[in-house]
Tab-separated table of C-alpha atoms and ligand atoms in Angstrom:
chain	number	residue	atom	x	y	z
A	1	MET	CA	64.816	-115.023	2.200
A	2	GLN	CA	65.005	-111.762	0.137
A	3	GLN	CA	61.712	-112.644	-1.500
A	4	GLU	CA	59.980	-112.893	1.850
A	5	LYS	CA	61.378	-109.596	3.025
A	6	ILE	CA	60.290	-107.883	-0.189
A	7	ASP	CA	56.797	-109.357	-0.005
A	8	ALA	CA	56.489	-108.126	3.573
A	9	ILE	CA	57.467	-104.582	2.536
A	10	LYS	CA	55.010	-104.689	-0.368
A	11	SER	CA	52.098	-105.652	1.871
A	12	GLU	CA	53.151	-103.006	4.401
A	13	ILE	CA	53.079	-100.367	1.658
A	14	ALA	CA	49.706	-101.516	0.404
A	15	ALA	CA	48.262	-101.279	3.913
A	16	THR	CA	49.660	-97.814	4.700
A	17	ASP	CA	47.260	-94.905	4.988
A	18	ALA	CA	47.815	-91.165	5.525
A	19	GLN	CA	45.424	-88.510	6.848
A	20	ASN	CA	47.594	-85.428	6.836
A	21	ALA	CA	50.867	-83.867	5.805
A	22	ASP	CA	52.781	-85.327	8.771
A	23	GLU	CA	51.735	-88.846	7.926
A	24	LEU	CA	52.636	-88.226	4.290
A	25	GLU	CA	56.103	-87.134	5.339
A	26	ALA	CA	56.465	-90.204	7.577
A	27	TYR	CA	55.558	-92.406	4.606
A	28	ARG	CA	58.051	-90.577	2.404
A	29	MET	CA	60.826	-91.107	4.943
A	30	LYS	CA	59.980	-94.787	5.364
A	31	TYR	CA	59.487	-95.862	1.738
A	32	ILE	CA	60.742	-93.151	-0.676
A	33	SER	CA	63.817	-91.405	0.716
A	34	LYS	CA	67.371	-92.701	0.264
A	35	LYS	CA	67.429	-94.047	3.809
A	36	SER	CA	64.047	-95.761	3.505
A	37	VAL	CA	63.524	-99.501	3.622
A	38	VAL	CA	63.298	-99.439	-0.164
A	39	GLY	CA	66.588	-97.511	-0.280
A	40	GLU	CA	68.121	-100.233	1.861
A	41	LEU	CA	66.966	-102.891	-0.588
A	42	PHE	CA	68.897	-101.057	-3.294
A	43	ALA	CA	71.970	-100.812	-1.045
A	44	GLU	CA	71.697	-104.578	-0.521
A	45	MET	CA	72.408	-105.097	-4.250
A	46	ARG	CA	76.168	-105.220	-3.706
A	47	ASN	CA	75.798	-108.325	-1.478
A	48	ILE	CA	73.750	-110.245	-4.031
A	49	PRO	CA	75.632	-112.879	-6.046
A	50	ASN	CA	76.115	-111.797	-9.665
A	51	GLU	CA	73.891	-114.485	-11.148
A	52	GLU	CA	70.958	-113.373	-8.976
A	53	LYS	CA	71.466	-109.640	-9.435
A	54	LYS	CA	69.134	-109.368	-12.453
A	55	ALA	CA	66.197	-111.094	-10.747
A	56	TYR	CA	66.762	-109.160	-7.536
A	57	GLY	CA	66.920	-105.883	-9.455
A	58	GLN	CA	63.532	-106.581	-11.031
A	59	LEU	CA	62.009	-107.345	-7.630
A	60	ILE	CA	63.231	-104.209	-5.920
A	61	ASN	CA	62.215	-102.057	-8.893
A	62	GLU	CA	58.694	-103.358	-8.508
A	63	VAL	CA	58.786	-102.316	-4.849
A	64	LYS	CA	60.055	-98.872	-5.791
A	65	VAL	CA	57.288	-98.338	-8.378
A	66	LEU	CA	54.686	-99.589	-5.911
A	67	ALA	CA	55.978	-97.247	-3.163
A	68	GLU	CA	55.877	-94.235	-5.505
A	69	GLU	CA	52.412	-94.998	-6.834
A	70	LYS	CA	51.119	-95.363	-3.306
A	71	PHE	CA	52.771	-92.092	-2.324
A	72	GLN	CA	50.990	-90.215	-5.153
A	73	GLU	CA	47.706	-91.852	-4.165
A	74	LEU	CA	48.130	-90.691	-0.567
A	75	ILE	CA	49.054	-87.124	-1.628
A	76	ASP	CA	45.872	-86.913	-3.720
A	77	LYS	CA	43.806	-88.265	-0.871
A	78	VAL	CA	45.170	-85.777	1.697
A	79	ASN	CA	44.732	-82.840	-0.732
A	80	ASN	CA	41.139	-83.763	-1.460
A	81	SER	CA	40.190	-84.122	2.163
A	82	GLN	CA	41.728	-80.690	2.875
A	83	LYS	CA	39.628	-79.121	0.108
A	84	GLN	CA	36.499	-80.720	1.479
A	85	SER	CA	37.123	-79.609	5.009
A	86	LYS	CA	37.691	-76.035	3.748
A	87	SER	CA	34.324	-75.981	2.004
A	88	GLN	CA	32.716	-77.334	5.154
A	89	ASP	CA	34.207	-74.380	7.055
A	90	ILE	CA	31.871	-71.908	5.311
A	91	ASP	CA	29.314	-70.655	7.780
A	92	LEU	CA	26.307	-69.408	5.862
A	93	THR	CA	24.855	-67.737	8.940
A	94	LEU	CA	27.752	-65.249	9.234
A	95	PRO	CA	27.107	-61.646	8.070
A	96	PRO	CA	28.613	-61.054	4.572
A	97	THR	CA	31.935	-59.316	4.064
A	98	ASN	CA	31.636	-55.848	2.539
A	99	VAL	CA	31.794	-56.284	-1.244
A	100	GLY	CA	31.718	-52.543	-2.024
A	101	VAL	CA	28.484	-51.264	-3.516
A	102	GLY	CA	28.864	-49.117	-6.642
A	103	GLY	CA	27.362	-45.690	-7.085
A	104	ILE	CA	25.617	-43.720	-9.775
A	105	HIS	CA	27.918	-41.656	-12.002
A	106	PRO	CA	27.597	-37.929	-11.174
A	107	LEU	CA	26.559	-37.181	-14.771
A	108	THR	CA	23.809	-39.797	-14.655
A	109	ALA	CA	22.607	-38.440	-11.323
A	110	THR	CA	22.614	-34.859	-12.626
A	111	ARG	CA	20.751	-35.904	-15.776
A	112	GLN	CA	18.214	-37.736	-13.643
A	113	ARG	CA	17.716	-34.727	-11.371
A	114	ILE	CA	17.165	-32.408	-14.386
A	115	ILE	CA	14.614	-34.828	-15.836
A	116	GLU	CA	12.760	-35.034	-12.509
A	117	ILE	CA	12.482	-31.244	-12.275
A	118	PHE	CA	11.050	-30.857	-15.774
A	119	GLU	CA	8.839	-33.922	-15.627
A	120	ARG	CA	7.037	-32.430	-12.668
A	121	ILE	CA	6.030	-29.427	-14.793
A	122	GLY	CA	4.727	-31.526	-17.656
A	123	PHE	CA	7.718	-32.183	-19.920
A	124	ASN	CA	8.027	-35.645	-21.419
A	125	LEU	CA	11.239	-37.315	-22.605
A	126	SER	CA	12.335	-37.772	-26.208
A	127	GLU	CA	15.401	-39.308	-27.769
A	128	GLY	CA	16.981	-39.301	-31.191
A	129	PRO	CA	19.928	-40.800	-33.082
A	130	GLU	CA	23.489	-39.700	-32.332
A	131	ILE	CA	24.362	-40.014	-36.029
A	132	GLU	CA	22.380	-37.331	-37.813
A	133	ASP	CA	21.798	-36.057	-41.314
A	134	ASP	CA	22.351	-32.464	-42.313
A	135	TRP	CA	18.631	-31.624	-42.270
A	136	HIS	CA	18.032	-32.522	-38.629
A	137	ASN	CA	21.320	-31.211	-37.270
A	138	PHE	CA	21.585	-27.994	-39.294
A	139	THR	CA	19.237	-27.086	-42.113
A	140	ALA	CA	15.888	-27.500	-40.353
A	141	LEU	CA	17.317	-25.492	-37.456
A	142	ASN	CA	17.863	-22.487	-39.680
A	143	PHE	CA	21.541	-23.006	-40.389
A	144	PRO	CA	21.609	-22.100	-44.114
A	145	GLU	CA	24.194	-23.895	-46.229
A	146	ASN	CA	27.589	-22.173	-46.194
A	147	HIS	CA	26.311	-19.901	-43.430
A	148	PRO	CA	29.000	-18.969	-40.904
A	149	ALA	CA	26.722	-20.153	-38.083
A	150	ARG	CA	27.733	-23.715	-38.991
A	151	GLU	CA	31.276	-22.812	-38.086
A	152	MET	CA	30.132	-22.170	-34.505
A	153	GLN	CA	30.123	-25.905	-33.973
A	154	ASP	CA	33.089	-27.988	-35.100
A	155	THR	CA	31.522	-31.076	-36.528
A	156	PHE	CA	32.665	-34.676	-36.909
A	157	PHE	CA	31.448	-35.600	-40.382
A	158	ILE	CA	31.029	-39.259	-41.254
A	159	GLU	CA	30.087	-38.631	-44.900
A	160	LYS	CA	29.963	-35.563	-47.111
A	161	ASN	CA	27.365	-34.888	-49.839
A	162	PRO	CA	24.942	-35.760	-48.472
A	163	ASP	CA	26.341	-34.849	-45.072
A	164	ILE	CA	26.080	-37.347	-42.247
A	165	ALA	CA	27.570	-36.278	-38.930
A	166	LEU	CA	27.738	-37.039	-35.236
A	167	ARG	CA	25.131	-34.675	-33.827
A	168	THR	CA	26.604	-31.459	-32.467
A	169	HIS	CA	23.622	-30.747	-30.219
A	170	THR	CA	20.411	-32.383	-29.071
A	171	SER	CA	18.381	-29.748	-30.953
A	172	SER	CA	18.173	-32.343	-33.709
A	173	VAL	CA	15.809	-34.314	-31.463
A	174	GLN	CA	13.495	-31.289	-31.254
A	175	VAL	CA	13.246	-31.240	-35.045
A	176	ARG	CA	12.305	-34.917	-35.059
A	177	VAL	CA	9.677	-34.371	-32.352
A	178	MET	CA	8.125	-31.372	-34.144
A	179	GLU	CA	8.036	-33.290	-37.427
A	180	ASN	CA	6.145	-36.141	-35.823
A	181	GLN	CA	3.900	-34.528	-33.212
A	182	LYS	CA	1.297	-31.816	-33.225
A	183	PRO	CA	1.385	-29.018	-30.602
A	184	PRO	CA	1.079	-28.763	-27.689
A	185	ILE	CA	4.600	-30.136	-27.404
A	186	ARG	CA	6.481	-30.068	-24.130
A	187	THR	CA	9.531	-32.264	-24.332
A	188	LEU	CA	12.968	-32.710	-22.847
A	189	SER	CA	15.737	-34.366	-24.841
A	190	PRO	CA	18.885	-35.320	-22.956
A	191	GLY	CA	21.725	-37.048	-24.754
A	192	ARG	CA	25.322	-37.321	-25.867
A	193	VAL	CA	26.713	-34.874	-28.418
A	194	TYR	CA	30.006	-34.556	-30.282
A	195	ARG	CA	32.173	-31.642	-31.306
A	196	ASN	CA	35.632	-31.589	-32.748
A	197	GLU	CA	37.248	-29.712	-29.887
A	198	ALA	CA	40.609	-30.129	-28.197
A	199	ILE	CA	40.144	-31.912	-24.865
A	200	SER	CA	40.896	-29.642	-21.904
A	201	ALA	CA	39.639	-28.917	-18.397
A	202	ARG	CA	36.723	-26.970	-19.918
A	203	ALA	CA	36.013	-28.710	-23.234
A	204	HIS	CA	35.661	-32.250	-24.523
A	205	CYS	CA	34.848	-33.804	-27.877
A	206	ILE	CA	32.046	-35.825	-26.254
A	207	PHE	CA	29.646	-34.278	-23.781
A	208	HIS	CA	25.994	-34.309	-22.780
A	209	GLN	CA	23.256	-31.824	-23.361
A	210	VAL	CA	19.698	-31.534	-22.306
A	211	GLU	CA	17.314	-29.458	-24.345
A	212	GLY	CA	13.764	-28.444	-23.662
A	213	LEU	CA	11.084	-27.426	-26.116
A	214	TYR	CA	7.632	-26.021	-25.520
A	215	VAL	CA	5.375	-25.285	-28.497
A	216	ASP	CA	1.750	-24.262	-28.153
A	217	GLU	CA	-0.549	-21.334	-28.791
A	218	ASN	CA	0.453	-18.146	-26.962
A	219	VAL	CA	3.761	-19.364	-25.586
A	220	GLY	CA	5.828	-16.291	-24.764
A	221	PHE	CA	9.185	-15.239	-23.408
A	222	ALA	CA	7.679	-14.925	-19.926
A	223	ASP	CA	6.916	-18.666	-20.015
A	224	LEU	CA	10.531	-19.331	-20.953
A	225	LYS	CA	11.833	-17.193	-18.110
A	226	ASN	CA	9.507	-18.677	-15.527
A	227	THR	CA	10.336	-22.233	-16.556
A	228	LEU	CA	14.050	-21.588	-16.226
A	229	TYR	CA	13.659	-19.678	-12.937
A	230	HIS	CA	11.848	-22.726	-11.626
A	231	PHE	CA	14.590	-25.040	-12.862
A	232	ALA	CA	17.452	-22.969	-11.415
A	233	LYS	CA	15.870	-22.762	-7.983
A	234	GLU	CA	15.030	-26.483	-7.917
A	235	MET	CA	18.480	-27.496	-9.136
A	236	PHE	CA	20.724	-25.060	-7.279
A	237	GLY	CA	18.620	-23.861	-4.341
A	238	LYS	CA	16.026	-21.215	-3.539
A	239	GLU	CA	18.554	-18.384	-3.155
A	240	THR	CA	19.763	-18.791	-6.740
A	241	LYS	CA	19.298	-15.763	-8.988
A	242	VAL	CA	18.866	-15.997	-12.750
A	243	ARG	CA	19.615	-13.475	-15.476
A	244	PHE	CA	19.213	-13.546	-19.251
A	245	ARG	CA	21.784	-12.002	-21.600
A	246	PRO	CA	20.899	-11.248	-25.227
A	247	SER	CA	22.671	-13.633	-27.587
A	248	TYR	CA	22.443	-15.213	-31.018
A	249	PHE	CA	21.496	-18.741	-32.085
A	250	PRO	CA	20.317	-19.572	-35.614
A	251	PHE	CA	17.270	-21.472	-34.342
A	252	THR	CA	15.841	-18.960	-31.840
A	253	GLU	CA	14.779	-15.327	-32.087
A	254	PRO	CA	15.180	-13.566	-29.739
A	255	SER	CA	17.949	-15.599	-28.068
A	256	ALA	CA	19.437	-15.359	-24.613
A	257	GLU	CA	22.198	-16.918	-22.586
A	258	ILE	CA	21.088	-18.078	-19.146
A	259	ASP	CA	23.273	-17.136	-16.184
A	260	ILE	CA	22.802	-18.097	-12.550
A	261	SER	CA	24.361	-16.438	-9.519
A	262	CYS	CA	27.724	-18.049	-8.693
A	263	GLN	CA	27.299	-20.971	-6.305
A	264	LEU	CA	30.731	-20.538	-4.800
A	265	CYS	CA	30.701	-16.866	-3.811
A	266	GLY	CA	26.951	-16.280	-3.848
A	267	GLY	CA	27.348	-13.398	-6.310
A	268	SER	CA	30.125	-11.370	-4.677
A	269	GLY	CA	32.778	-12.445	-7.192
A	270	CYS	CA	35.425	-15.198	-7.185
A	271	ASN	CA	37.727	-17.186	-9.491
A	272	VAL	CA	34.965	-19.458	-10.741
A	273	CYS	CA	32.752	-16.588	-11.885
A	274	LYS	CA	35.800	-14.488	-12.888
A	275	GLY	CA	34.727	-11.815	-10.445
A	276	THR	CA	31.337	-11.219	-12.090
A	277	GLY	CA	29.161	-13.113	-9.611
A	278	TRP	CA	27.434	-14.907	-12.524
A	279	VAL	CA	28.042	-18.211	-14.332
A	280	GLU	CA	26.485	-19.325	-17.600
A	281	ILE	CA	24.426	-22.514	-17.614
A	282	GLY	CA	23.006	-22.574	-21.143
A	283	GLY	CA	21.259	-20.918	-24.029
A	284	SER	CA	17.611	-20.263	-24.745
A	285	GLY	CA	15.176	-18.333	-26.874
A	286	MET	CA	11.886	-18.265	-28.757
A	287	VAL	CA	11.862	-20.878	-31.532
A	288	ASP	CA	12.502	-19.098	-34.840
A	289	PRO	CA	9.335	-19.191	-36.995
A	290	ASN	CA	11.444	-20.631	-39.839
A	291	VAL	CA	12.242	-23.659	-37.684
A	292	LEU	CA	8.563	-24.213	-36.884
A	293	GLU	CA	7.679	-23.994	-40.597
A	294	ASN	CA	10.562	-26.339	-41.511
A	295	CYS	CA	9.014	-28.904	-39.189
A	296	GLY	CA	5.485	-28.467	-40.532
A	297	ILE	CA	4.118	-26.332	-37.695
A	298	ASP	CA	2.060	-23.237	-38.500
A	299	SER	CA	4.113	-20.359	-37.119
A	300	LYS	CA	1.113	-17.979	-37.355
A	301	LYS	CA	-0.784	-20.122	-34.901
A	302	TYR	CA	1.923	-21.517	-32.682
A	303	THR	CA	4.922	-20.142	-30.882
A	304	GLY	CA	7.449	-21.896	-28.722
A	305	PHE	CA	10.551	-21.607	-26.612
A	306	ALA	CA	13.620	-23.801	-26.429
A	307	PHE	CA	16.595	-24.020	-24.131
A	308	GLY	CA	19.718	-26.124	-23.930
A	309	MET	CA	22.219	-26.839	-21.209
A	310	GLY	CA	25.382	-28.899	-20.846
A	311	ILE	CA	24.861	-31.639	-18.261
A	312	GLU	CA	28.600	-31.601	-17.450
A	313	ARG	CA	28.360	-27.856	-16.917
A	314	ILE	CA	25.465	-28.235	-14.481
A	315	ALA	CA	27.251	-31.027	-12.591
A	316	MET	CA	30.473	-28.992	-12.422
A	317	LEU	CA	28.622	-26.024	-10.950
A	318	LYS	CA	26.573	-28.107	-8.558
A	319	TYR	CA	29.473	-30.165	-7.221
A	320	GLN	CA	32.213	-27.593	-7.862
A	321	ILE	CA	34.225	-29.835	-10.141
A	322	LYS	CA	37.037	-27.935	-11.820
A	323	ASP	CA	38.037	-30.336	-14.596
A	324	LEU	CA	35.646	-31.744	-17.197
A	325	ARG	CA	37.968	-34.650	-17.994
A	326	LEU	CA	37.355	-36.222	-14.582
A	327	PHE	CA	33.899	-37.336	-15.741
A	328	THR	CA	35.297	-39.707	-18.338
A	329	GLU	CA	38.470	-40.917	-16.640
A	330	ASN	CA	36.537	-43.336	-14.423
A	331	ASP	CA	38.873	-42.839	-11.493
A	332	VAL	CA	37.148	-44.554	-8.588
A	333	ARG	CA	38.649	-42.042	-6.129
A	334	PHE	CA	36.785	-39.266	-7.979
A	335	LEU	CA	33.522	-41.159	-8.433
A	336	LYS	CA	33.388	-42.333	-4.807
A	337	GLN	CA	33.158	-38.748	-3.568
A	338	PHE	CA	29.636	-38.387	-4.972
A	339	ARG	CA	28.117	-41.432	-3.332
A	340	PRO	CA	26.881	-39.632	-0.209
A	341	MET	CA	25.393	-36.776	-2.270
A	342	LEU	CA	23.360	-38.861	-4.675
B	401	ZN	ZN1	31.844	-16.613	-7.808
């Protein structure tokens, strides 16, 4: 009698199917929970004569195991069919959700703009190593050993005697170009440079420079001025004024700082230009004949001019950015602001 009942429950369980969570729950109530038919079989135990208890116990345990295995099977089945139906819900004809397109970093964009301006007037691009020897970073550029001019640039040395350092300027690239090419040379060398400076709103230990070099017969200061006038007007707008202030660099003679009229106040004086109406954008000068000779160029025959600018400086002036550190913090809120301008 019990055997028949148990067999009937077993075949019922085997035949049960479930398509969704509700049917799973119905199965659980019917065959797994305490009040299920299987639960009742266990409750029946107390009415079974002692000598049959062992055999009965084995039978109902089999039912219990069967019910639980079936339950797991049904759970897996329902889960899988849900996954499938989700993947079938994807409509490939719908327009895509906005995934957020990135932008070009303002320094990269500024560098690119500078390159474009000079490329159009015949400058090519040259690159050099960021780890430099003493010759290319200092000596060939007319920085004599133990000369105080070396103190102008706080250097990260990697090795001493012979000195190997992170380049302090991209002028080292000009030396490499002059050593390997014959004039006429018209080249632009943008790149990363390193100086041991405390990081602040106006200074950083890593920054970017772009330097230009023009060496040929009869290159004069007027060529230098005209080239930089052209650059300033292209970069900052036609109204921009340029002035040159006498200065000193070991590698140029004569040397001049390049100022442009303040972009913020237009020359009338403000905080950015400290009331002068002018802001400095870089240094320049006629290549010192010693430098030409150091690089194997006949200084009797050839002359040249060179200039250098900080790319951060140009970007700060162009976009009126007040803190240099923002360029390297990679704050998306900062970077996003340049997307429409670039
Ligand atoms: Zn101003």
